[in-house]
mmCIF file of C-alpha atoms in Angstrom:
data_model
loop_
_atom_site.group_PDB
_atom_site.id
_atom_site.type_symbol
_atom_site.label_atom_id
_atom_site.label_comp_id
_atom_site.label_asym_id
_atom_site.label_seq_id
_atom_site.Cartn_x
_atom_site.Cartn_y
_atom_site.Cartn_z
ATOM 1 C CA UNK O 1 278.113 201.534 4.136
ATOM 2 C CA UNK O 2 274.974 199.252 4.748
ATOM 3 C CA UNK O 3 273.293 202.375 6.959
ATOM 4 C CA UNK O 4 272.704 204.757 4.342
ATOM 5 C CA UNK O 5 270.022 202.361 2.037
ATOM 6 C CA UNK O 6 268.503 201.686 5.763
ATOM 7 C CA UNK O 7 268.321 205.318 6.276
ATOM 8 C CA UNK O 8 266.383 205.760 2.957
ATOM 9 C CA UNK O 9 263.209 203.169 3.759
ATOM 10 C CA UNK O 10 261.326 206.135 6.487
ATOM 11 C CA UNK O 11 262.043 208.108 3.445
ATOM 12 C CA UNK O 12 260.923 206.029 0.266
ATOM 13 C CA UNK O 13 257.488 204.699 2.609
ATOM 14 C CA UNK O 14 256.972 208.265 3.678
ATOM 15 C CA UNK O 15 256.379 209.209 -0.335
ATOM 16 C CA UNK O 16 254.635 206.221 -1.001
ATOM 17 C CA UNK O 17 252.456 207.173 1.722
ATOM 18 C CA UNK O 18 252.147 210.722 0.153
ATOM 19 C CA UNK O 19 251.051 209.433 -3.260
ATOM 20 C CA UNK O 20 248.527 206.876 -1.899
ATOM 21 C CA UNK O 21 247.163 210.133 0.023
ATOM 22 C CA UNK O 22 247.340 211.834 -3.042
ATOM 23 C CA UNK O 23 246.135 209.393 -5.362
ATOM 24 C CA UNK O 24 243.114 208.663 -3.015
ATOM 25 C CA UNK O 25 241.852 212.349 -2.875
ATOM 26 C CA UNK O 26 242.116 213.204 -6.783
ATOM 27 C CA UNK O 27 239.696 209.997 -6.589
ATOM 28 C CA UNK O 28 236.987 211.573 -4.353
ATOM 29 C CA UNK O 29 237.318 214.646 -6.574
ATOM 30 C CA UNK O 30 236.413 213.013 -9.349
ATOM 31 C CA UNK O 31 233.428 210.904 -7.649
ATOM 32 C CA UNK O 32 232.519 214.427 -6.246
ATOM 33 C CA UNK O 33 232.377 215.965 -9.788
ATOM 34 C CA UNK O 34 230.472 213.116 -11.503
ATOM 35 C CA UNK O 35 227.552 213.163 -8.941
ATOM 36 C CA UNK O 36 227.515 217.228 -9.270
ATOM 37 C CA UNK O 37 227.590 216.896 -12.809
ATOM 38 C CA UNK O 38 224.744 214.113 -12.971
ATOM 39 C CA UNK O 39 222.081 216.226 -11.080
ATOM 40 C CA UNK O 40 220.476 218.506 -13.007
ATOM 41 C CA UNK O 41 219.494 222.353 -12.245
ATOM 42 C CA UNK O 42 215.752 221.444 -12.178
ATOM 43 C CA UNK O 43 215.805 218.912 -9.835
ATOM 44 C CA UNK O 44 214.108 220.763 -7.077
ATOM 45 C CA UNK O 45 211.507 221.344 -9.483
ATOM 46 C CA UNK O 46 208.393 219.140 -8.875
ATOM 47 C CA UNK O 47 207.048 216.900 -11.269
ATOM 48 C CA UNK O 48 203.673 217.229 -12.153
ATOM 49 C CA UNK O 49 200.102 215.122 -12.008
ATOM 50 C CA UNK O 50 201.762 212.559 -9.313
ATOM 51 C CA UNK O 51 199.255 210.958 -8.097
ATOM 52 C CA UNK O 52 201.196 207.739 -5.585
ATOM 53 C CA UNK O 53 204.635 207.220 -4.034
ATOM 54 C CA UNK O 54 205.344 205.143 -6.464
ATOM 55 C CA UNK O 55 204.470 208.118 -9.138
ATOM 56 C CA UNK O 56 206.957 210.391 -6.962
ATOM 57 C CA UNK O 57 209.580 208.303 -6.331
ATOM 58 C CA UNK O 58 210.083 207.681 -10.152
ATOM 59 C CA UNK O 59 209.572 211.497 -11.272
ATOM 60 C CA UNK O 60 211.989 212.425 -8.993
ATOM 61 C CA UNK O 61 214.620 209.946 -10.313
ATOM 62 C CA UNK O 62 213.602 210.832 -13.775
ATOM 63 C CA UNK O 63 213.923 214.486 -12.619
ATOM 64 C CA UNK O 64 217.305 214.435 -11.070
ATOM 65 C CA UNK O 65 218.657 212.059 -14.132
ATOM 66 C CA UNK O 66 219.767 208.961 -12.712
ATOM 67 C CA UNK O 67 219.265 205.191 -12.921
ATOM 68 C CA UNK O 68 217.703 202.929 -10.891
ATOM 69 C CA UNK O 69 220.918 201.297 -10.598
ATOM 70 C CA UNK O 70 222.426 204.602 -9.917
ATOM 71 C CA UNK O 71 219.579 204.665 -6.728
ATOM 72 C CA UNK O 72 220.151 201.190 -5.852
ATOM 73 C CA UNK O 73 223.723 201.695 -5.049
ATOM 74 C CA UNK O 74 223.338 204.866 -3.797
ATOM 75 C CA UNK O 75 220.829 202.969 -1.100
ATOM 76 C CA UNK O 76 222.643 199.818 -0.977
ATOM 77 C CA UNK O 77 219.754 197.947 -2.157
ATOM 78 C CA UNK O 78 219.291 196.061 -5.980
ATOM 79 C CA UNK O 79 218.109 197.397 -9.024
ATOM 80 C CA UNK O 80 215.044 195.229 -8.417
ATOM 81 C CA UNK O 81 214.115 196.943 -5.238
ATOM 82 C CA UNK O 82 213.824 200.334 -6.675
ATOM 83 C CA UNK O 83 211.841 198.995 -9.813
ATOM 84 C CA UNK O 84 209.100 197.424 -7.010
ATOM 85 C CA UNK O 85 208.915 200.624 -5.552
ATOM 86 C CA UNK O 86 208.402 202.501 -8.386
ATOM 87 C CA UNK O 87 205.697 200.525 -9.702
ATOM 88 C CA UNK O 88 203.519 200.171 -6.784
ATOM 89 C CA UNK O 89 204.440 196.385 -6.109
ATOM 90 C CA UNK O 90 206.469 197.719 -3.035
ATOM 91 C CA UNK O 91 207.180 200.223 -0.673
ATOM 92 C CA UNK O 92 210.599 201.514 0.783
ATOM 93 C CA UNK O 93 210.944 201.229 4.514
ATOM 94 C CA UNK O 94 211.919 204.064 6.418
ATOM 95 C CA UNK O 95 214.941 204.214 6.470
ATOM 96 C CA UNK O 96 214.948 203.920 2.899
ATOM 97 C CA UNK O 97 212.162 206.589 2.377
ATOM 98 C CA UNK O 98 215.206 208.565 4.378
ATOM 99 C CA UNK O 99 217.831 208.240 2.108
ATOM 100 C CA UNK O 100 215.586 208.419 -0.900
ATOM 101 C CA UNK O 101 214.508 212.085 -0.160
ATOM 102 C CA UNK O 102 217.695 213.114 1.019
ATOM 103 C CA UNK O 103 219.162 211.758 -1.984
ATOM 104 C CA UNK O 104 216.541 214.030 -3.728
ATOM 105 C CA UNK O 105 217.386 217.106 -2.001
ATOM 106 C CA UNK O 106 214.444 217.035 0.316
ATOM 107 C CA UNK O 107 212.754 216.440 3.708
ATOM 108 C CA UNK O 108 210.534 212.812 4.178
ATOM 109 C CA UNK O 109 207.596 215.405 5.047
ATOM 110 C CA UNK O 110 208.568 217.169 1.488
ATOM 111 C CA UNK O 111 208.513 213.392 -0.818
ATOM 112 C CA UNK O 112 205.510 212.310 0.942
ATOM 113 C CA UNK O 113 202.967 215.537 0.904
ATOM 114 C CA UNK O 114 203.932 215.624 -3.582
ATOM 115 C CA UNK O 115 201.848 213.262 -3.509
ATOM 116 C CA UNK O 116 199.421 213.822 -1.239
ATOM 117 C CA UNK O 117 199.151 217.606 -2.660
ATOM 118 C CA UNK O 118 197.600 215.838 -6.108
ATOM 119 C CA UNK O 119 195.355 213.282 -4.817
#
């Protein structure tokens, strides 16, 4: 009599299992929707008169519609970061420059010749 409950647990963990899986992919959906739905259809377009990376880094945020806290944690850097290098005060480092124009929808080469294109 005390063998049938036992038999149940492979059971019972195998569907909790199942809805953790489940539960866990409907959440990347929606993550995957949200970011889709934030980036607009003319953010490949390129913003006009820029004239610094500083000037390109912030018309392309302003471009695709998102935050700088949106970029921050995109990057993994603060708020603060992204403010410095869109005023001049800073600039990203490489690898940062990296994720910024893929982040974008572009090449390094792409990010840093919009600027060089107006000077």
């Amino acid at each position: 009599m005390t063998r049938a409950p036992i038999a149940l647990i492979p059971a019972i963990l195998v569907l909790i299992a199942l809805w953790a899986l489940f539960i866990y992919v409907v959440v990347l959906i929606v993550r995957a929707l949200r970011k889709y739905l934030r980036s607009s259809a003319d953010s490949k377009s390129p913003p006009e008169q820029v004239k610094s990376l500083s000037e390109a880094l912030k018309a392309r945020r302003t471009a695709a519609g998102y935050t700088q806290e949106y970029v921050a944690e995109a990057l993994g850097v603060s708020r603060q970061a992204v403010s410095k290098w869109e005023n001049g005060t800073s600039e990203p480092s490489t690898a940062n420059l990296m994720a910024l124009a893929k982040l974008y929808g572009l090449t390094v080469d792409e990010l840093l010749n919009q600027r060089r294109e107006t000077e």
